[in-house]
CSV table of C-alpha atoms and ligand atoms in Angstrom, one decimal:
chain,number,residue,atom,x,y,z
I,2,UNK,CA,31.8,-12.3,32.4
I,3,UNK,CA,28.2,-13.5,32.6
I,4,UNK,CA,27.8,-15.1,29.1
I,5,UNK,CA,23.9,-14.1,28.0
I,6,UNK,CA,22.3,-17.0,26.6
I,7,UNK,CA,19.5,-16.4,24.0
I,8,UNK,CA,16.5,-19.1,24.7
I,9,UNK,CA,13.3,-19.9,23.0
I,10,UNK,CA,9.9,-20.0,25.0
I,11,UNK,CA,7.2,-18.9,22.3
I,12,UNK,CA,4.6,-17.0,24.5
I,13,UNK,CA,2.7,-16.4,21.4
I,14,UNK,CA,-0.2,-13.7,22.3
I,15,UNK,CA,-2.8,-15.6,20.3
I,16,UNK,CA,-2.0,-18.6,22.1
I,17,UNK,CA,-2.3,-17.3,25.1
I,18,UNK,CA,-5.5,-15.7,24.2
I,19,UNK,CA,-6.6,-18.8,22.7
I,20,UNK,CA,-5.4,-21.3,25.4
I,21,UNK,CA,-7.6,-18.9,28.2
I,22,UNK,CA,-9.8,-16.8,26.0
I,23,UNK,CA,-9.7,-14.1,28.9
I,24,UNK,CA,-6.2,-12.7,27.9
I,25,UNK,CA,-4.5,-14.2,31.4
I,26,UNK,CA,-1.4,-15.5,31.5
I,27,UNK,CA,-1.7,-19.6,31.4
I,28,UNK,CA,-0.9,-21.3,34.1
I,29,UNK,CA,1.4,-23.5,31.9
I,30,UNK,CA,3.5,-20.5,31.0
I,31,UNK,CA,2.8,-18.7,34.3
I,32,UNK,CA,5.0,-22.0,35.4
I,33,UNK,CA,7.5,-21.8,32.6
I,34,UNK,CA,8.5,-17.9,33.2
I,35,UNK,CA,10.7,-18.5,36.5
I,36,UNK,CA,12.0,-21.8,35.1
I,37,UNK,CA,13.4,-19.8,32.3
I,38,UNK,CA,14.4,-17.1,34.6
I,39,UNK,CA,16.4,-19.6,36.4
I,40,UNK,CA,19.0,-19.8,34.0
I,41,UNK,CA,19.0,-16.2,32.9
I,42,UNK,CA,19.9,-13.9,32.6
I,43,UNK,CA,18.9,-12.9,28.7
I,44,UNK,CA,19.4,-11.4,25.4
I,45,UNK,CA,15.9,-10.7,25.2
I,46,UNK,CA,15.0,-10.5,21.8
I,47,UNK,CA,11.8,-8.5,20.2
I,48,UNK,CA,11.0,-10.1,16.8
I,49,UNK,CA,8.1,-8.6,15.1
I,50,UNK,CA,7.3,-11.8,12.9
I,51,UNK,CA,7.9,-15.2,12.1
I,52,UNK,CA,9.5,-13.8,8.6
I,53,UNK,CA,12.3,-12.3,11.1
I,54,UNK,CA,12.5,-15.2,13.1
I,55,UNK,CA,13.0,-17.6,10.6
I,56,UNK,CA,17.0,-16.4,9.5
I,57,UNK,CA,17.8,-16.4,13.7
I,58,UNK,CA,16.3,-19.6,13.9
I,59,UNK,CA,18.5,-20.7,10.8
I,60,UNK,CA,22.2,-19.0,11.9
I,61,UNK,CA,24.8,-21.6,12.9
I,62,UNK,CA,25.4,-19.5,15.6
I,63,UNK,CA,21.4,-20.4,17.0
I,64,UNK,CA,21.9,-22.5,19.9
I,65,UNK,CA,18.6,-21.9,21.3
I,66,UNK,CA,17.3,-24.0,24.1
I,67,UNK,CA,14.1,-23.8,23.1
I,68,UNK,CA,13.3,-20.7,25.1
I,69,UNK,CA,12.7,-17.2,23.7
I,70,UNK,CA,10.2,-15.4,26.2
I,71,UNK,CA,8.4,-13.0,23.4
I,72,UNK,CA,7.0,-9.9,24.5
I,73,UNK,CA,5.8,-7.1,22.0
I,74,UNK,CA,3.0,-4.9,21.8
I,75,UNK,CA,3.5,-3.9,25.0
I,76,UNK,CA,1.3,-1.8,26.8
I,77,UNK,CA,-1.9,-3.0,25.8
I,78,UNK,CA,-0.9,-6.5,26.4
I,79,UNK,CA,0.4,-6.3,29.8
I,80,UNK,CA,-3.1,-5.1,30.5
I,81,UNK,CA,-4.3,-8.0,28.7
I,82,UNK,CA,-1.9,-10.3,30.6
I,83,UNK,CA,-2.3,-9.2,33.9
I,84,UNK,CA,-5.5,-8.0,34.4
I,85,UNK,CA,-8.9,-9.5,33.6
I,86,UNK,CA,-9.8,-7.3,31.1
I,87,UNK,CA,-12.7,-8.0,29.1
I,88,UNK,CA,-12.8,-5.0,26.3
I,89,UNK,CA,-9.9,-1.7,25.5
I,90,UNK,CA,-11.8,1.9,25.1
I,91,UNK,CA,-9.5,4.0,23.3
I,92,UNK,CA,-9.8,7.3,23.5
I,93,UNK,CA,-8.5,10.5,23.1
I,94,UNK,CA,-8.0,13.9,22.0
I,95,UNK,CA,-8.5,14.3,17.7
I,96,UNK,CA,-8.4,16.7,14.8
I,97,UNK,CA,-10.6,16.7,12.4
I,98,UNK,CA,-11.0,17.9,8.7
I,99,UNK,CA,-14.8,17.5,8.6
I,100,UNK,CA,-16.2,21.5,8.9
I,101,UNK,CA,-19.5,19.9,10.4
I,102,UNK,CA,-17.6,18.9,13.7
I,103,UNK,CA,-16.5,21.6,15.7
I,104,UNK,CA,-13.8,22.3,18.4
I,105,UNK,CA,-15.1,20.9,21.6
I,106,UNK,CA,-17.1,18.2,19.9
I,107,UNK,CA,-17.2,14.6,21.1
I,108,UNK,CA,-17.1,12.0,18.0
I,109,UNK,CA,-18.1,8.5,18.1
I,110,UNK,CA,-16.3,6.2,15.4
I,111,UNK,CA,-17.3,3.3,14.0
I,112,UNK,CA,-14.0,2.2,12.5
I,113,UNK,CA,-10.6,3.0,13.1
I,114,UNK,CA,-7.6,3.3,10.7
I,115,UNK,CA,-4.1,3.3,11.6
I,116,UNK,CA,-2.7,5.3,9.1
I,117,UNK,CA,1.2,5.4,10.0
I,118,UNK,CA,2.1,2.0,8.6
I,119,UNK,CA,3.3,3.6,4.9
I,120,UNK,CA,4.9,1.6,1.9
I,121,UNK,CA,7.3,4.6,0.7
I,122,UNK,CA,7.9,4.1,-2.9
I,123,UNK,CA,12.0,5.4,-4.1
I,124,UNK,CA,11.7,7.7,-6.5
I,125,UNK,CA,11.3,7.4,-10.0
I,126,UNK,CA,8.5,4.5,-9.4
I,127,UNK,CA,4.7,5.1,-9.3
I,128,UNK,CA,1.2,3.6,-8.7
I,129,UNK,CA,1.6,1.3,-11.7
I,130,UNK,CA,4.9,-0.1,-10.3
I,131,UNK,CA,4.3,-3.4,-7.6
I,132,UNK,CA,5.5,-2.6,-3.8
I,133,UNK,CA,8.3,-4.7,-2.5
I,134,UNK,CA,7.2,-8.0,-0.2
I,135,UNK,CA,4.0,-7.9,-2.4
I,136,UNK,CA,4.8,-11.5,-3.2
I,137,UNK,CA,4.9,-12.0,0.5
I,138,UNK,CA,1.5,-10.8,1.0
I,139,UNK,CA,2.9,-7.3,2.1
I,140,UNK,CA,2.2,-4.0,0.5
I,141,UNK,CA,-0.8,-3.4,-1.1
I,142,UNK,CA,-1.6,-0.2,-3.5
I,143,UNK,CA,-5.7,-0.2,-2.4
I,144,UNK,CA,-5.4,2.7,0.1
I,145,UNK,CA,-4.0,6.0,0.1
I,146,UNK,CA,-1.9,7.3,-2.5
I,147,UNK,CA,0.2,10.5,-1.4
I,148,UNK,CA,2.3,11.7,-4.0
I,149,UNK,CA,4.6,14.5,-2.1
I,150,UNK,CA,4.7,16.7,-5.4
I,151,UNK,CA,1.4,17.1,-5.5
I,152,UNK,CA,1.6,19.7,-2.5
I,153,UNK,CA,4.1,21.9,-4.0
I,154,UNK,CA,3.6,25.4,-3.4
I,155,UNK,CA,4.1,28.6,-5.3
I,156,UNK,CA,5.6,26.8,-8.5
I,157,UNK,CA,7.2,29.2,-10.9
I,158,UNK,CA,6.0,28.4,-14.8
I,159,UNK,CA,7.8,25.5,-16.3
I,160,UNK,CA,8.7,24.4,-12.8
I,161,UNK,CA,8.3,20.1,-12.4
I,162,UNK,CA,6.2,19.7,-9.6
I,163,UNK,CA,8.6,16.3,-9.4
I,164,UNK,CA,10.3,15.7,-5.8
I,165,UNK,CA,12.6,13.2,-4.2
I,166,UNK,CA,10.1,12.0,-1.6
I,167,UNK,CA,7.8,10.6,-4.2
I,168,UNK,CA,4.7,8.6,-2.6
I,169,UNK,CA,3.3,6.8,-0.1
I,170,UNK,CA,0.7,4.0,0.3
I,171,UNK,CA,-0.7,3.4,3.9
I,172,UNK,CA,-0.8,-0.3,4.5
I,173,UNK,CA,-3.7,-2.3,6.6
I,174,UNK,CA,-2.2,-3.6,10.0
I,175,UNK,CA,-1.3,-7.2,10.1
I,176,UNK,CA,-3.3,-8.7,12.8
I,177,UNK,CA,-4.3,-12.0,14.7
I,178,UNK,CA,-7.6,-12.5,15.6
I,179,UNK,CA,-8.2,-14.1,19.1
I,180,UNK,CA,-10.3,-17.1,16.7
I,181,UNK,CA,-7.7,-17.3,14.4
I,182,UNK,CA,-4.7,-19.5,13.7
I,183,UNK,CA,-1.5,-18.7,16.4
I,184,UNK,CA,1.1,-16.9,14.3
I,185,UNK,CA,-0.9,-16.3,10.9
I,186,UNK,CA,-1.6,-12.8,10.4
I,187,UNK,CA,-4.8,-11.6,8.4
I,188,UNK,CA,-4.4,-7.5,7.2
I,189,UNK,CA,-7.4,-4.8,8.1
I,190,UNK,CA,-6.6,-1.3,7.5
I,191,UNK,CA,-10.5,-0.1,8.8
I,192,UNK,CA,-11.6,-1.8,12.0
I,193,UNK,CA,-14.8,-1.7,13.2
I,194,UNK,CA,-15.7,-0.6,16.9
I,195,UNK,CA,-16.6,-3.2,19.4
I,196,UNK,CA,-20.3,-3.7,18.1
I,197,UNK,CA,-22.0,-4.1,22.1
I,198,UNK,CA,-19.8,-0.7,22.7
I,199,UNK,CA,-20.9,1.4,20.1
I,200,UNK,CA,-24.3,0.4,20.6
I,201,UNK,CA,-23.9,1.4,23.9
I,202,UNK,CA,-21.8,5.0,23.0
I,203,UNK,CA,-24.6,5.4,20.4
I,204,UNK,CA,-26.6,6.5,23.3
I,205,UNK,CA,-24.4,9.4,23.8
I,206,UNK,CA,-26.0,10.9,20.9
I,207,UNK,CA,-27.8,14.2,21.8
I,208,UNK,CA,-25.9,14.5,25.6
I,209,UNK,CA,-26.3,18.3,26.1
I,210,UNK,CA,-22.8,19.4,26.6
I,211,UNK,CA,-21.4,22.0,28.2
I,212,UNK,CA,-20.1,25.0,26.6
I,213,UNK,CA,-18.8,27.3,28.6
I,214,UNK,CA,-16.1,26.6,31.3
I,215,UNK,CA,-16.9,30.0,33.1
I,216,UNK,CA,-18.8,32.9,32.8
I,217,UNK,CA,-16.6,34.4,30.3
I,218,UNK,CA,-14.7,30.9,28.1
I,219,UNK,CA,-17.0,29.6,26.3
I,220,UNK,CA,-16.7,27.7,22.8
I,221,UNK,CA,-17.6,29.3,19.5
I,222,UNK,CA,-20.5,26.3,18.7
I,223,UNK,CA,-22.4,24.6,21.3
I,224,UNK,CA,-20.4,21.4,21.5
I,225,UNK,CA,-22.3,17.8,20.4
I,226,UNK,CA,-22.0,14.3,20.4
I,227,UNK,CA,-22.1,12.4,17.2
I,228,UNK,CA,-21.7,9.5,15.5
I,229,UNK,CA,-18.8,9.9,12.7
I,230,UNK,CA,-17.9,7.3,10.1
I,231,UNK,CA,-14.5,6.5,10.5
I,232,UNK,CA,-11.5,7.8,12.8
I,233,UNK,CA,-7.7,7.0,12.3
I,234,UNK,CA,-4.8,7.2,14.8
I,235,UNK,CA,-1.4,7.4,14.0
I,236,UNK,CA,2.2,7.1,15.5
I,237,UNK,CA,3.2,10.9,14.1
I,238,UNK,CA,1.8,14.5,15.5
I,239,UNK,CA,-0.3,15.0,13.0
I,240,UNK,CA,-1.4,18.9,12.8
I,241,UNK,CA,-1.1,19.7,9.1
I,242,UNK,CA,-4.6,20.1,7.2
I,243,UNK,CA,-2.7,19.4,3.7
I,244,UNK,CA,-2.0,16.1,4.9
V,13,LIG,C1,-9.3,-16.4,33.1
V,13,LIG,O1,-8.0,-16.6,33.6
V,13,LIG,C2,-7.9,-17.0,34.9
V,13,LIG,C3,-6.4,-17.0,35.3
V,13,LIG,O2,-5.7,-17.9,34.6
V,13,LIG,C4,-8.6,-18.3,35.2
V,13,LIG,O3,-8.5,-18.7,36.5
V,13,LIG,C5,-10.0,-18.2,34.8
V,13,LIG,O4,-10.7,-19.4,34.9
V,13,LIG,C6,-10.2,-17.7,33.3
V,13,LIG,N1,-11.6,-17.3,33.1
V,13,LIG,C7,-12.2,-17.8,31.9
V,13,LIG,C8,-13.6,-17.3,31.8
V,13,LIG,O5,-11.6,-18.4,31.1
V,14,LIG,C1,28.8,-16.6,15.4
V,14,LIG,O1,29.5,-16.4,16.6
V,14,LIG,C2,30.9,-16.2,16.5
V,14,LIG,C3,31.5,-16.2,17.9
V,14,LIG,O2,30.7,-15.5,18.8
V,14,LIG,C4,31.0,-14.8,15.8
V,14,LIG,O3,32.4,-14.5,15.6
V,14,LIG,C5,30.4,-14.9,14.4
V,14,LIG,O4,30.4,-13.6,13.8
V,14,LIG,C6,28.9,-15.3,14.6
V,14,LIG,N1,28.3,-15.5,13.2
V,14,LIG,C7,27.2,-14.9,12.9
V,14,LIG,C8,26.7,-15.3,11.5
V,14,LIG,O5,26.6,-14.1,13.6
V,15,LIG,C1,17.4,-23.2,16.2
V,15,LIG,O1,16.6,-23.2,17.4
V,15,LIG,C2,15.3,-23.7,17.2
V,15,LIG,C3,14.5,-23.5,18.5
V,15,LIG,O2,15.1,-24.3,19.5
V,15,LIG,C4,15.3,-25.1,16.7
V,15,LIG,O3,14.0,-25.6,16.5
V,15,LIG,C5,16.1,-25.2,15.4
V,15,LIG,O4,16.2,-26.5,14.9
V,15,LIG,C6,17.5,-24.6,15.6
V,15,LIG,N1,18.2,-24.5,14.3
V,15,LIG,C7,19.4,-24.9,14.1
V,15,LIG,C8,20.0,-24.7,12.7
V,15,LIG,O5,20.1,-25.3,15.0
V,16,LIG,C1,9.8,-26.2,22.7
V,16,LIG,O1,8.7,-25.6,23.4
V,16,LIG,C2,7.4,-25.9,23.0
V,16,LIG,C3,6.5,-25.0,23.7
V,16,LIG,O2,6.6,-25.2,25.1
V,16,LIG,C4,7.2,-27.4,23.1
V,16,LIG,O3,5.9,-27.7,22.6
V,16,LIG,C5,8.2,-28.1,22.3
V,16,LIG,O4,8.1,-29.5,22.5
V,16,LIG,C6,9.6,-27.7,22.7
V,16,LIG,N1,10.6,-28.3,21.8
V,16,LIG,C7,11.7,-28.8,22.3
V,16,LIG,C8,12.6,-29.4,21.2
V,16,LIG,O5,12.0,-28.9,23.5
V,17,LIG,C1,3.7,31.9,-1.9
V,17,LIG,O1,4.4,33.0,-2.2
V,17,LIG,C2,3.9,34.2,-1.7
V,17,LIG,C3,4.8,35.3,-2.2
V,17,LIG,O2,6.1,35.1,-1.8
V,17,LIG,C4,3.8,34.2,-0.2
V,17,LIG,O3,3.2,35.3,0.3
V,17,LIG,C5,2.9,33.0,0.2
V,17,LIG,O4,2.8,32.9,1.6
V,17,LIG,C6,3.4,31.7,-0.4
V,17,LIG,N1,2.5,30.6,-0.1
V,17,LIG,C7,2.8,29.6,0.5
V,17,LIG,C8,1.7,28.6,0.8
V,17,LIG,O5,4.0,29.3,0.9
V,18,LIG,C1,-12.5,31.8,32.8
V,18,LIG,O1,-11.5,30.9,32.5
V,18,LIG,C2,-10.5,31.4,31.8
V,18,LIG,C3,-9.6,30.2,31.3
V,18,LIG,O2,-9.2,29.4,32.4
V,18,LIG,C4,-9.7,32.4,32.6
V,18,LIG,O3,-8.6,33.0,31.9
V,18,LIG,C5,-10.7,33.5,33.0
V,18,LIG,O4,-10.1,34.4,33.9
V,18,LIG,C6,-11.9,32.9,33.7
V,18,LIG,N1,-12.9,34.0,33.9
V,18,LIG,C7,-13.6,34.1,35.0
V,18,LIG,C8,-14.6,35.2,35.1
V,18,LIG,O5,-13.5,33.3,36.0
């Protein structure tokens, strides 16, 4: 039996970033992937942070060699690693709850929140009671509060409007800037867009857009571009106008 040997290589994405400001691979690690790959082959491991690094690195059972080979947030970075990309356009198809923006409407941001990172409180605790990990850093109560009861339907007199799923908090994404320290996360829960790029998509403004894709299909309101406040994306289908 092959015995799978876990290694340490830190291919930190900020450090790559920082060590080429281009988002290429160095060549430094470009050389130290098939050196590791020699003596493969790997457990590989995906660890989100250094917090749940830190007991790995401490077991008894850590004989690491020094290489892990790290690779997480994948699909944006491969881009970023293999291609000379210089700026990500996101795009896609939304909903919105704003009545001024219609179906078939294009909408400009000018920040973005992801909204399905959630702090889930266990019942019986509330706004007034800390999150867990606050101490860490983690878990903040500043943005929205979603208390489940409060979208109880057709209560009966004397009903509670109490339930077991209690409330949420969204919580800022950790990130690392490309000018920050390797491995030290700062938190933003609204990002703002590129500033060049939505000068440039500010142009967009007034495009006459189609409205009709025949003769007989054609959209309620003639559809616009504008220039919207804020957007927020989110790793759930999201369809539900209570929410
Ligand atoms: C970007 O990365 C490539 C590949 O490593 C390198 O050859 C090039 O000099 C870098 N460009 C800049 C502007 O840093
Ligand atoms: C360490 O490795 C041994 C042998 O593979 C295993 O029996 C033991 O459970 C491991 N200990 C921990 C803390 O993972
Ligand atoms: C575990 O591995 C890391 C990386 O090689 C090393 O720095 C650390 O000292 C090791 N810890 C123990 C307890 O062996
Ligand atoms: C582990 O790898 C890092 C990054 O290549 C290197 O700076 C460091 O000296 C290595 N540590 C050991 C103990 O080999
Ligand atoms: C509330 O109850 C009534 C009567 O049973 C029903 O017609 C209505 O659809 C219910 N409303 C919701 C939001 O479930
Ligand atoms: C117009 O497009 C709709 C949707 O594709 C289609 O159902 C309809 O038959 C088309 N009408 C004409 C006149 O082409």
């Amino acid at each position: 039996m092959v015995a799978l040997r876990v290694s340490c290589v830190f291919l930190s994405v900020l450090m790559l970033l920082n060590a080429q400001g281009n988002g290429s691979l160095t060549a430094q690690i470009q050389k130290m992937i098939p050196k590791a790959n020699k003596d493969g082959p790997y457990l590989g491991l995906v660890i989100p942070n250094l917090f749940e690094l830190y007991p790995l690195l401490q077991s008894p059972n850590n004989t690491s060699n020094n290489r892990t080979i790290d690779i997480a947030g994948i699909t944006t970075q491969l881009l970023l690693s293999f291609f000379n990309v210089e700026r990500v356009v996101h795009y896609g198809v939304v909903g919105t709850v704003n009545p001024s923006i219609n179906r078939g409407d294009v909408t400009i941001a000018e920040y973005w929140g992801h909204t399905a990172l959630w702090s889930w409180q266990r019942y019986g605790q509330g706004p007034e009671d800390v999150l867990p990990l606050k101490s860490n850093g983690d878990y903040t109560r500043e943005f929205g509060y979603l208390n489940f009861a409060d979208y109880t339907v057709n209560v009966t007199d004397g009903s509670s409007y109490d339930n077991l799923l209690n409330n949420i908090w969204f919580q800022p994404e950790e990130v690392f800037p490309i000018d920050g320290t390797p491995e030290e996360r700062e938190h933003a829960f609204w990002v703002s867009v590129d500033p060049l790029y939505f000068e440039i998509s500010k142009q967009l403004e007034g495009l006459v857009l189609e409205g009709c894709i025949n003769s007989t299909t054609c959209l309620s309101e003639t559809p616009k571009v504008t220039i919207v406040q804020i957007g927020t994306s989110t790793s759930i289908f999201l369809s539900n106008f209570a929410y």
